[in-house]
mmCIF file of C-alpha atoms in Angstrom:
data_model
loop_
_atom_site.group_PDB
_atom_site.id
_atom_site.type_symbol
_atom_site.label_atom_id
_atom_site.label_comp_id
_atom_site.label_asym_id
_atom_site.label_seq_id
_atom_site.Cartn_x
_atom_site.Cartn_y
_atom_site.Cartn_z
ATOM 1 C CA MET A 46 -10.053 -45.346 -151.979
ATOM 2 C CA ASN A 47 -7.660 -47.442 -149.932
ATOM 3 C CA PRO A 48 -6.819 -44.922 -147.185
ATOM 4 C CA SER A 49 -4.110 -45.806 -144.734
ATOM 5 C CA ILE A 50 -5.126 -46.945 -141.274
ATOM 6 C CA THR A 51 -2.617 -44.650 -139.559
ATOM 7 C CA LYS A 52 -3.171 -40.990 -138.878
ATOM 8 C CA CYS A 53 -2.292 -38.360 -141.432
ATOM 9 C CA SER A 54 1.437 -37.702 -141.182
ATOM 10 C CA HIS A 55 2.368 -36.488 -144.650
ATOM 11 C CA SER A 56 1.699 -32.763 -144.948
ATOM 12 C CA GLU A 57 2.407 -32.851 -148.689
ATOM 13 C CA VAL A 58 -0.838 -34.788 -149.302
ATOM 14 C CA ALA A 59 -2.979 -33.597 -146.389
ATOM 15 C CA SER A 60 -5.168 -31.549 -148.730
ATOM 16 C CA LEU A 61 -6.015 -34.659 -150.756
ATOM 17 C CA TYR A 62 -7.163 -36.390 -147.582
ATOM 18 C CA VAL A 63 -9.418 -33.417 -146.836
ATOM 19 C CA LEU A 64 -10.766 -33.754 -150.371
ATOM 20 C CA LYS A 65 -11.441 -37.467 -149.782
ATOM 21 C CA ALA A 66 -13.415 -36.670 -146.630
ATOM 22 C CA LEU A 67 -15.537 -34.204 -148.594
ATOM 23 C CA CYS A 68 -16.040 -36.777 -151.348
ATOM 24 C CA ALA A 69 -17.215 -39.335 -148.788
ATOM 25 C CA LEU A 70 -19.899 -36.872 -147.679
ATOM 26 C CA PHE A 71 -20.809 -36.230 -151.325
ATOM 27 C CA VAL A 72 -21.240 -39.949 -152.025
ATOM 28 C CA VAL A 73 -23.680 -40.219 -149.132
ATOM 29 C CA LEU A 74 -25.565 -37.208 -150.475
ATOM 30 C CA LEU A 75 -25.889 -38.935 -153.850
ATOM 31 C CA HIS A 76 -27.754 -41.798 -152.203
ATOM 32 C CA ALA A 77 -29.598 -40.168 -149.284
ATOM 33 C CA PRO A 78 -31.897 -37.113 -149.214
ATOM 34 C CA LEU A 79 -31.246 -33.779 -147.521
ATOM 35 C CA GLY A 80 -34.545 -31.976 -147.849
ATOM 36 C CA ILE A 81 -34.585 -28.939 -150.137
ATOM 37 C CA ALA A 82 -30.780 -29.003 -150.253
ATOM 38 C CA THR A 83 -30.719 -32.382 -152.029
ATOM 39 C CA GLU A 84 -30.793 -31.036 -155.579
ATOM 40 C CA TYR A 85 -28.263 -28.319 -154.841
ATOM 41 C CA GLY A 86 -25.877 -30.719 -153.158
ATOM 42 C CA ARG A 87 -26.029 -33.445 -155.767
ATOM 43 C CA ILE A 88 -24.871 -31.109 -158.519
ATOM 44 C CA LEU A 89 -21.472 -30.825 -156.856
ATOM 45 C CA ALA A 90 -21.599 -34.330 -155.369
ATOM 46 C CA ALA A 91 -21.344 -35.767 -158.899
ATOM 47 C CA THR A 92 -17.614 -35.012 -158.704
ATOM 48 C CA ALA A 93 -17.020 -37.425 -155.799
ATOM 49 C CA VAL A 94 -16.377 -40.782 -157.476
ATOM 50 C CA PRO A 95 -14.172 -39.388 -160.288
ATOM 51 C CA LEU A 96 -12.113 -37.604 -157.623
ATOM 52 C CA PHE A 97 -11.725 -40.828 -155.642
ATOM 53 C CA PHE A 98 -10.396 -42.546 -158.753
ATOM 54 C CA MET A 99 -8.093 -39.613 -159.565
ATOM 55 C CA ILE A 100 -6.591 -39.596 -156.073
ATOM 56 C CA THR A 101 -5.922 -43.329 -156.357
ATOM 57 C CA GLY A 102 -4.302 -42.780 -159.768
ATOM 58 C CA TYR A 103 -2.164 -39.988 -158.361
ATOM 59 C CA PHE A 104 -0.647 -42.284 -155.736
ATOM 60 C CA LEU A 105 -0.360 -45.111 -158.269
ATOM 61 C CA TYR A 106 2.004 -43.221 -160.569
ATOM 62 C CA SER A 107 5.738 -43.787 -160.525
ATOM 63 C CA GLU A 108 8.518 -43.276 -163.046
ATOM 64 C CA ASP A 109 9.473 -46.889 -162.363
ATOM 65 C CA PRO A 110 7.141 -49.155 -164.429
ATOM 66 C CA ASN A 111 7.729 -52.082 -162.085
ATOM 67 C CA LYS A 112 6.403 -50.050 -159.146
ATOM 68 C CA VAL A 113 3.289 -49.122 -161.102
ATOM 69 C CA VAL A 114 2.634 -52.780 -161.920
ATOM 70 C CA ALA A 115 3.196 -53.870 -158.317
ATOM 71 C CA ARG A 116 0.952 -51.127 -156.921
ATOM 72 C CA ALA A 117 -1.782 -51.782 -159.480
ATOM 73 C CA LEU A 118 -1.860 -55.526 -158.823
ATOM 74 C CA LYS A 119 -1.845 -54.980 -155.052
ATOM 75 C CA THR A 120 -4.743 -52.526 -155.279
ATOM 76 C CA ALA A 121 -6.695 -54.820 -157.618
ATOM 77 C CA LYS A 122 -6.301 -57.725 -155.203
ATOM 78 C CA LYS A 123 -7.469 -55.620 -152.246
ATOM 79 C CA ALA A 124 -10.422 -54.262 -154.215
ATOM 80 C CA ILE A 125 -11.598 -57.772 -155.127
ATOM 81 C CA VAL A 126 -11.305 -58.935 -151.506
ATOM 82 C CA LEU A 127 -13.246 -55.867 -150.346
ATOM 83 C CA TRP A 128 -15.916 -56.466 -152.987
ATOM 84 C CA LEU A 129 -16.362 -60.057 -151.827
ATOM 85 C CA ILE A 130 -16.586 -59.075 -148.154
ATOM 86 C CA CYS A 131 -19.065 -56.270 -148.821
ATOM 87 C CA THR A 132 -21.129 -58.474 -151.111
ATOM 88 C CA LEU A 133 -21.412 -61.191 -148.446
ATOM 89 C CA VAL A 134 -22.570 -58.608 -145.895
ATOM 90 C CA TYR A 135 -25.084 -56.896 -148.179
ATOM 91 C CA TYR A 136 -26.502 -60.012 -149.832
ATOM 92 C CA PRO A 137 -28.810 -61.164 -146.987
ATOM 93 C CA ILE A 138 -30.431 -57.715 -146.804
ATOM 94 C CA ALA A 139 -30.144 -56.764 -150.482
ATOM 95 C CA PRO A 140 -30.525 -60.045 -152.393
ATOM 96 C CA ILE A 141 -30.360 -60.401 -156.131
ATOM 97 C CA GLU A 142 -33.765 -60.013 -157.730
ATOM 98 C CA GLY A 143 -34.557 -62.951 -159.983
ATOM 99 C CA ALA A 144 -32.807 -66.221 -160.757
ATOM 100 C CA LEU A 145 -29.278 -66.115 -162.111
ATOM 101 C CA SER A 146 -30.233 -68.836 -164.582
ATOM 102 C CA GLU A 147 -32.919 -66.686 -166.192
ATOM 103 C CA THR A 148 -31.075 -63.736 -167.677
ATOM 104 C CA TYR A 149 -27.534 -62.714 -168.560
ATOM 105 C CA MET A 150 -28.284 -59.164 -167.335
ATOM 106 C CA LEU A 151 -28.039 -60.336 -163.733
ATOM 107 C CA TYR A 152 -24.533 -61.608 -164.387
ATOM 108 C CA LEU A 153 -23.677 -58.308 -166.060
ATOM 109 C CA LYS A 154 -24.979 -56.348 -163.088
ATOM 110 C CA LEU A 155 -23.047 -58.604 -160.728
ATOM 111 C CA LEU A 156 -19.866 -57.905 -162.643
ATOM 112 C CA ILE A 157 -20.438 -54.152 -162.821
ATOM 113 C CA TRP A 158 -22.305 -53.247 -159.661
ATOM 114 C CA GLY A 159 -21.780 -55.910 -157.041
ATOM 115 C CA MET A 160 -25.117 -56.925 -155.550
ATOM 116 C CA PRO A 161 -27.925 -54.816 -157.015
ATOM 117 C CA PRO A 162 -30.033 -52.944 -156.300
ATOM 118 C CA ALA A 163 -29.387 -51.721 -152.738
ATOM 119 C CA ALA A 164 -25.643 -52.389 -152.868
ATOM 120 C CA GLY A 165 -25.163 -51.002 -156.343
ATOM 121 C CA HIS A 166 -22.465 -48.643 -155.092
ATOM 122 C CA LEU A 167 -20.104 -51.632 -154.924
ATOM 123 C CA TRP A 168 -19.548 -51.195 -158.658
ATOM 124 C CA TYR A 169 -16.723 -48.866 -157.603
ATOM 125 C CA LEU A 170 -14.671 -51.717 -156.185
ATOM 126 C CA MET A 171 -15.165 -53.905 -159.240
ATOM 127 C CA ALA A 172 -14.323 -51.021 -161.574
ATOM 128 C CA LEU A 173 -11.238 -50.175 -159.505
ATOM 129 C CA ALA A 174 -9.975 -53.760 -159.684
ATOM 130 C CA GLN A 175 -10.574 -54.018 -163.427
ATOM 131 C CA GLY A 176 -9.007 -50.635 -164.117
ATOM 132 C CA MET A 177 -5.922 -51.528 -162.128
ATOM 133 C CA LEU A 178 -5.551 -54.824 -163.971
ATOM 134 C CA VAL A 179 -5.712 -53.041 -167.335
ATOM 135 C CA ILE A 180 -3.048 -50.546 -166.243
ATOM 136 C CA ALA A 181 -0.853 -53.372 -164.910
ATOM 137 C CA VAL A 182 -1.095 -55.222 -168.223
ATOM 138 C CA LEU A 183 -0.376 -52.031 -170.151
ATOM 139 C CA TYR A 184 2.811 -51.430 -168.177
ATOM 140 C CA ARG A 185 3.791 -55.098 -168.237
ATOM 141 C CA LEU A 186 3.656 -55.013 -172.043
ATOM 142 C CA GLY A 187 5.973 -52.014 -172.076
ATOM 143 C CA MET A 188 3.253 -49.607 -173.176
ATOM 144 C CA GLY A 189 2.985 -47.621 -169.970
ATOM 145 C CA LYS A 190 3.739 -44.366 -171.753
ATOM 146 C CA LEU A 191 0.381 -44.684 -173.490
ATOM 147 C CA PHE A 192 -1.621 -44.293 -170.270
ATOM 148 C CA PRO A 193 -2.494 -40.589 -170.927
ATOM 149 C CA TYR A 194 -4.559 -41.680 -173.942
ATOM 150 C CA LEU A 195 -6.899 -43.503 -171.564
ATOM 151 C CA ILE A 196 -8.150 -40.092 -170.423
ATOM 152 C CA ALA A 197 -10.026 -39.840 -173.730
ATOM 153 C CA LEU A 198 -12.411 -42.525 -172.436
ATOM 154 C CA TRP A 199 -13.757 -39.850 -170.094
ATOM 155 C CA PHE A 200 -15.589 -38.280 -173.022
ATOM 156 C CA LEU A 201 -17.065 -41.631 -174.049
ATOM 157 C CA GLY A 202 -18.915 -41.519 -170.759
ATOM 158 C CA PHE A 203 -20.760 -38.399 -171.881
ATOM 159 C CA SER A 204 -22.538 -40.398 -174.605
ATOM 160 C CA VAL A 205 -23.934 -43.136 -172.347
ATOM 161 C CA GLU A 206 -24.582 -40.987 -169.289
ATOM 162 C CA ASP A 207 -25.014 -37.258 -169.926
ATOM 163 C CA TYR A 208 -26.180 -37.134 -173.543
ATOM 164 C CA ARG A 209 -28.262 -40.319 -173.648
ATOM 165 C CA PRO A 210 -31.431 -38.546 -172.391
ATOM 166 C CA ILE A 211 -31.022 -35.873 -175.085
ATOM 167 C CA VAL A 212 -30.233 -38.158 -178.020
ATOM 168 C CA PHE A 213 -32.376 -41.203 -177.202
ATOM 169 C CA GLY A 214 -34.856 -39.779 -174.705
ATOM 170 C CA SER A 215 -34.003 -42.490 -172.193
ATOM 171 C CA GLU A 216 -32.335 -42.733 -168.806
ATOM 172 C CA PRO A 217 -28.526 -42.995 -168.567
ATOM 173 C CA SER A 218 -27.320 -46.524 -169.277
ATOM 174 C CA ILE A 219 -26.276 -48.794 -166.423
ATOM 175 C CA LEU A 220 -23.079 -49.236 -168.435
ATOM 176 C CA SER A 221 -22.100 -45.721 -167.373
ATOM 177 C CA ALA A 222 -20.833 -47.243 -164.110
ATOM 178 C CA ASN A 223 -17.861 -49.344 -165.154
ATOM 179 C CA PHE A 224 -14.092 -49.408 -165.449
ATOM 180 C CA ILE A 225 -13.965 -48.357 -169.113
ATOM 181 C CA ILE A 226 -15.587 -44.943 -168.862
ATOM 182 C CA LYS A 227 -15.156 -44.293 -165.140
ATOM 183 C CA ALA A 228 -12.157 -45.978 -163.571
ATOM 184 C CA LEU A 229 -9.637 -45.999 -166.430
ATOM 185 C CA PRO A 230 -9.912 -42.348 -167.539
ATOM 186 C CA CYS A 231 -9.992 -41.030 -163.976
ATOM 187 C CA LEU A 232 -7.093 -43.209 -162.838
ATOM 188 C CA ALA A 233 -5.130 -42.105 -165.898
ATOM 189 C CA ALA A 234 -5.972 -38.463 -165.187
ATOM 190 C CA GLY A 235 -4.627 -38.790 -161.657
ATOM 191 C CA MET A 236 -1.462 -40.423 -162.977
ATOM 192 C CA TRP A 237 -1.062 -37.670 -165.567
ATOM 193 C CA VAL A 238 -1.373 -34.984 -162.895
ATOM 194 C CA ALA A 239 1.294 -36.756 -160.830
ATOM 195 C CA GLN A 240 3.542 -36.920 -163.884
ATOM 196 C CA ARG A 241 3.017 -33.248 -164.794
ATOM 197 C CA LYS A 242 2.658 -31.908 -161.273
ATOM 198 C CA MET A 243 5.527 -29.419 -161.313
ATOM 199 C CA ALA A 244 4.464 -27.951 -164.648
ATOM 200 C CA LEU A 245 0.818 -27.688 -163.578
ATOM 201 C CA LEU A 246 1.694 -25.939 -160.340
ATOM 202 C CA GLN A 247 3.439 -23.190 -162.258
ATOM 203 C CA TYR A 248 -0.033 -21.777 -162.878
ATOM 204 C CA LYS A 249 -1.421 -19.948 -159.855
ATOM 205 C CA SER A 250 -5.059 -19.508 -160.860
ATOM 206 C CA TRP A 251 -6.441 -23.007 -160.318
ATOM 207 C CA GLY A 252 -8.538 -21.857 -157.373
ATOM 208 C CA ILE A 253 -10.119 -19.096 -159.447
ATOM 209 C CA ALA A 254 -10.875 -21.583 -162.224
ATOM 210 C CA LEU A 255 -12.447 -23.914 -159.647
ATOM 211 C CA ALA A 256 -14.680 -21.132 -158.292
ATOM 212 C CA CYS A 257 -15.781 -20.205 -161.815
ATOM 213 C CA GLY A 258 -16.543 -23.836 -162.621
ATOM 214 C CA ILE A 259 -18.675 -24.278 -159.501
ATOM 215 C CA ALA A 260 -20.525 -21.036 -160.274
ATOM 216 C CA LEU A 261 -21.282 -22.285 -163.792
ATOM 217 C CA LEU A 262 -22.576 -25.600 -162.432
ATOM 218 C CA TYR A 263 -25.169 -23.756 -160.368
ATOM 219 C CA LEU A 264 -25.891 -20.987 -162.857
ATOM 220 C CA ASP A 265 -28.742 -22.706 -164.658
ATOM 221 C CA LEU A 266 -30.311 -23.963 -161.434
ATOM 222 C CA PHE A 267 -30.634 -20.454 -160.047
ATOM 223 C CA TRP A 268 -31.828 -19.070 -163.374
ATOM 224 C CA GLY A 269 -34.814 -21.392 -163.400
ATOM 225 C CA ARG A 270 -33.507 -23.777 -166.090
ATOM 226 C CA SER A 271 -33.636 -20.972 -168.635
ATOM 227 C CA LEU A 272 -30.365 -22.023 -170.249
ATOM 228 C CA LEU A 273 -31.582 -25.480 -171.306
ATOM 229 C CA PRO A 274 -30.789 -27.339 -173.535
ATOM 230 C CA SER A 275 -27.438 -25.689 -174.244
ATOM 231 C CA TYR A 276 -26.531 -26.008 -170.570
ATOM 232 C CA ILE A 277 -27.110 -29.781 -170.648
ATOM 233 C CA ILE A 278 -24.608 -30.072 -173.483
ATOM 234 C CA LEU A 279 -21.965 -28.055 -171.629
ATOM 235 C CA LYS A 280 -22.586 -29.409 -168.124
ATOM 236 C CA PRO A 281 -20.397 -32.556 -168.361
ATOM 237 C CA PHE A 282 -17.489 -30.424 -169.556
ATOM 238 C CA ILE A 283 -18.044 -27.980 -166.707
ATOM 239 C CA THR A 284 -18.217 -30.849 -164.203
ATOM 240 C CA THR A 285 -14.984 -32.287 -165.589
ATOM 241 C CA THR A 286 -13.352 -28.869 -165.233
ATOM 242 C CA VAL A 287 -14.455 -28.667 -161.597
ATOM 243 C CA ILE A 288 -13.049 -32.148 -160.913
ATOM 244 C CA PHE A 289 -9.678 -31.351 -162.467
ATOM 245 C CA THR A 290 -9.295 -27.877 -160.950
ATOM 246 C CA ALA A 291 -10.356 -29.084 -157.492
ATOM 247 C CA PHE A 292 -7.704 -31.790 -157.633
ATOM 248 C CA VAL A 293 -4.884 -29.485 -158.751
ATOM 249 C CA THR A 294 -5.959 -26.753 -156.315
ATOM 250 C CA CYS A 295 -5.500 -29.226 -153.472
ATOM 251 C CA LEU A 296 -2.003 -29.992 -154.720
ATOM 252 C CA GLN A 297 -1.309 -26.265 -154.880
ATOM 253 C CA PHE A 298 -2.061 -25.991 -151.157
ATOM 254 C CA PRO A 299 -0.720 -29.321 -149.869
ATOM 255 C CA SER A 300 -0.705 -28.443 -146.168
ATOM 256 C CA TRP A 301 -4.441 -27.737 -146.012
ATOM 257 C CA GLY A 302 -5.861 -29.682 -143.095
ATOM 258 C CA HIS A 303 -2.553 -31.164 -141.991
ATOM 259 C CA GLY A 304 -3.063 -32.937 -138.679
ATOM 260 C CA SER A 305 -6.792 -32.191 -138.658
ATOM 261 C CA LYS A 306 -9.615 -34.595 -137.889
ATOM 262 C CA VAL A 307 -11.019 -33.963 -141.353
ATOM 263 C CA ALA A 308 -7.773 -35.171 -142.945
ATOM 264 C CA TYR A 309 -7.867 -38.229 -140.689
ATOM 265 C CA VAL A 310 -11.418 -38.996 -141.834
ATOM 266 C CA GLY A 311 -10.306 -38.749 -145.451
ATOM 267 C CA GLN A 312 -7.231 -40.890 -144.990
ATOM 268 C CA ALA A 313 -8.442 -43.553 -142.576
ATOM 269 C CA LEU A 314 -12.230 -43.655 -142.728
ATOM 270 C CA SER A 315 -13.445 -42.527 -146.165
ATOM 271 C CA GLY A 316 -13.169 -46.003 -147.678
ATOM 272 C CA ASN A 317 -15.352 -47.647 -145.048
ATOM 273 C CA ILE A 318 -17.818 -44.765 -145.166
ATOM 274 C CA TYR A 319 -18.230 -45.517 -148.863
ATOM 275 C CA TYR A 320 -18.528 -49.287 -148.453
ATOM 276 C CA TRP A 321 -21.016 -49.266 -145.587
ATOM 277 C CA HIS A 322 -23.176 -46.169 -146.004
ATOM 278 C CA GLY A 323 -25.743 -48.412 -147.704
ATOM 279 C CA LEU A 324 -26.516 -50.089 -144.365
ATOM 280 C CA PRO A 325 -28.098 -47.074 -142.597
ATOM 281 C CA ILE A 326 -29.890 -46.202 -145.839
ATOM 282 C CA ILE A 327 -31.470 -49.666 -145.876
ATOM 283 C CA LEU A 328 -32.225 -49.337 -142.165
ATOM 284 C CA PHE A 329 -34.236 -46.150 -142.603
ATOM 285 C CA THR A 330 -35.904 -46.999 -145.914
ATOM 286 C CA GLN A 331 -36.889 -50.583 -145.088
ATOM 287 C CA VAL A 332 -37.028 -50.919 -141.292
ATOM 288 C CA LEU A 333 -37.427 -47.579 -139.525
ATOM 289 C CA THR A 334 -40.043 -46.320 -141.945
ATOM 290 C CA GLN A 335 -41.844 -44.458 -139.145
ATOM 291 C CA PHE A 336 -39.026 -41.909 -139.331
ATOM 292 C CA SER A 337 -39.401 -41.391 -143.069
ATOM 293 C CA SER A 338 -40.290 -37.696 -142.774
ATOM 294 C CA GLN A 339 -37.184 -36.964 -140.689
ATOM 295 C CA TYR A 340 -35.098 -39.085 -143.032
ATOM 296 C CA GLU A 341 -36.227 -37.098 -146.063
ATOM 297 C CA VAL A 342 -35.027 -33.887 -144.436
ATOM 298 C CA TYR A 343 -31.871 -34.998 -142.623
ATOM 299 C CA GLY A 344 -31.149 -38.377 -144.220
ATOM 300 C CA ALA A 345 -27.743 -37.611 -145.718
ATOM 301 C CA LEU A 346 -26.424 -36.159 -142.445
ATOM 302 C CA ILE A 347 -27.803 -39.058 -140.391
ATOM 303 C CA VAL A 348 -26.345 -41.646 -142.780
ATOM 304 C CA PHE A 349 -22.973 -39.902 -142.866
ATOM 305 C CA VAL A 350 -22.697 -39.687 -139.076
ATOM 306 C CA MET A 351 -23.726 -43.338 -138.661
ATOM 307 C CA SER A 352 -21.324 -44.455 -141.398
ATOM 308 C CA LEU A 353 -18.552 -42.362 -139.863
ATOM 309 C CA GLY A 354 -19.057 -44.014 -136.482
ATOM 310 C CA PHE A 355 -19.174 -47.473 -138.029
ATOM 311 C CA ALA A 356 -16.012 -46.778 -140.053
ATOM 312 C CA TYR A 357 -14.209 -45.549 -136.934
ATOM 313 C CA LEU A 358 -15.208 -48.709 -135.063
ATOM 314 C CA ILE A 359 -13.998 -50.923 -137.917
ATOM 315 C CA VAL A 360 -10.629 -49.168 -138.007
ATOM 316 C CA LYS A 361 -10.146 -49.389 -134.235
ATOM 317 C CA VAL A 362 -11.033 -53.094 -134.157
ATOM 318 C CA GLN A 363 -8.692 -53.819 -137.052
ATOM 319 C CA ASN A 364 -5.872 -51.872 -135.398
ATOM 320 C CA ARG A 365 -6.367 -53.904 -132.226
ATOM 321 C CA LEU A 366 -6.294 -57.186 -134.183
ATOM 322 C CA GLY A 367 -3.449 -56.111 -136.446
ATOM 323 C CA TRP A 368 -5.585 -56.382 -139.577
ATOM 324 C CA GLN A 369 -5.639 -54.060 -142.555
ATOM 325 C CA ILE A 370 -8.381 -55.583 -144.689
ATOM 326 C CA LEU A 371 -11.227 -53.052 -144.663
ATOM 327 C CA ARG A 372 -9.521 -49.846 -145.749
#
């Protein structure tokens, strides 16, 4: 995510910062309930993490290979530092279950997720670091022009995440959250959009395509699941279409939200909202259990507001100290 600490000052990317703020809310909704709106919200919220990766890939791209390598290595280093800091904070309240000497799966989960189970969302930072290192190596070896082929890994994710319940009758694999089928294809997609931006913006109907994609995502839900199982097969493609069209639509209207508080949240606070939204979730699910009924109805909003306040405090303290670590 890596938003800048300073306020939004670049109108050409203000719309992407607005999109990041929305994605931060979506991530919270994926992990906290919102009453009867939970199911409806999570359908669209599934686009959040891929969009975060795509935005990072967009700003990573440069026609100068050396700049891509430098940016990728810098981002990887920051992601690893962030993962370590977050892991140290979460570990006392979300310890590893079992002994590390007993099973290799705990090491695998550590590598992929961070500290499971309550801090499983930290997989994003590990995947970001690994994805950036792969891209840096690719460019260092003079094969940077091959990065668009990494987008094909996106479809590999369908097999271990979306189609696994259909084919094998089991839950999506934990391996669906990693740099190979999440970070790399989404980062590459963002880079590809940056590379082809002028050509893509020649088309004026991205917003219409986005609206149609969102309508299709909700079509089966409102029709009482009558389109299953054909809808399940098409849904990952529809979701991917929504992700791509939402991203390009924002580029088509770059001044959206310029100078707004929403853009500031996306640019300066969205990263810390992501990293620390697990803390209020743990607070309400493990400590303040007497408020469980209220949490089930308003949980996502409560967690988002608390995470937003915490993120704002972190940014202000860091600005005062001259630090730029938690971004």
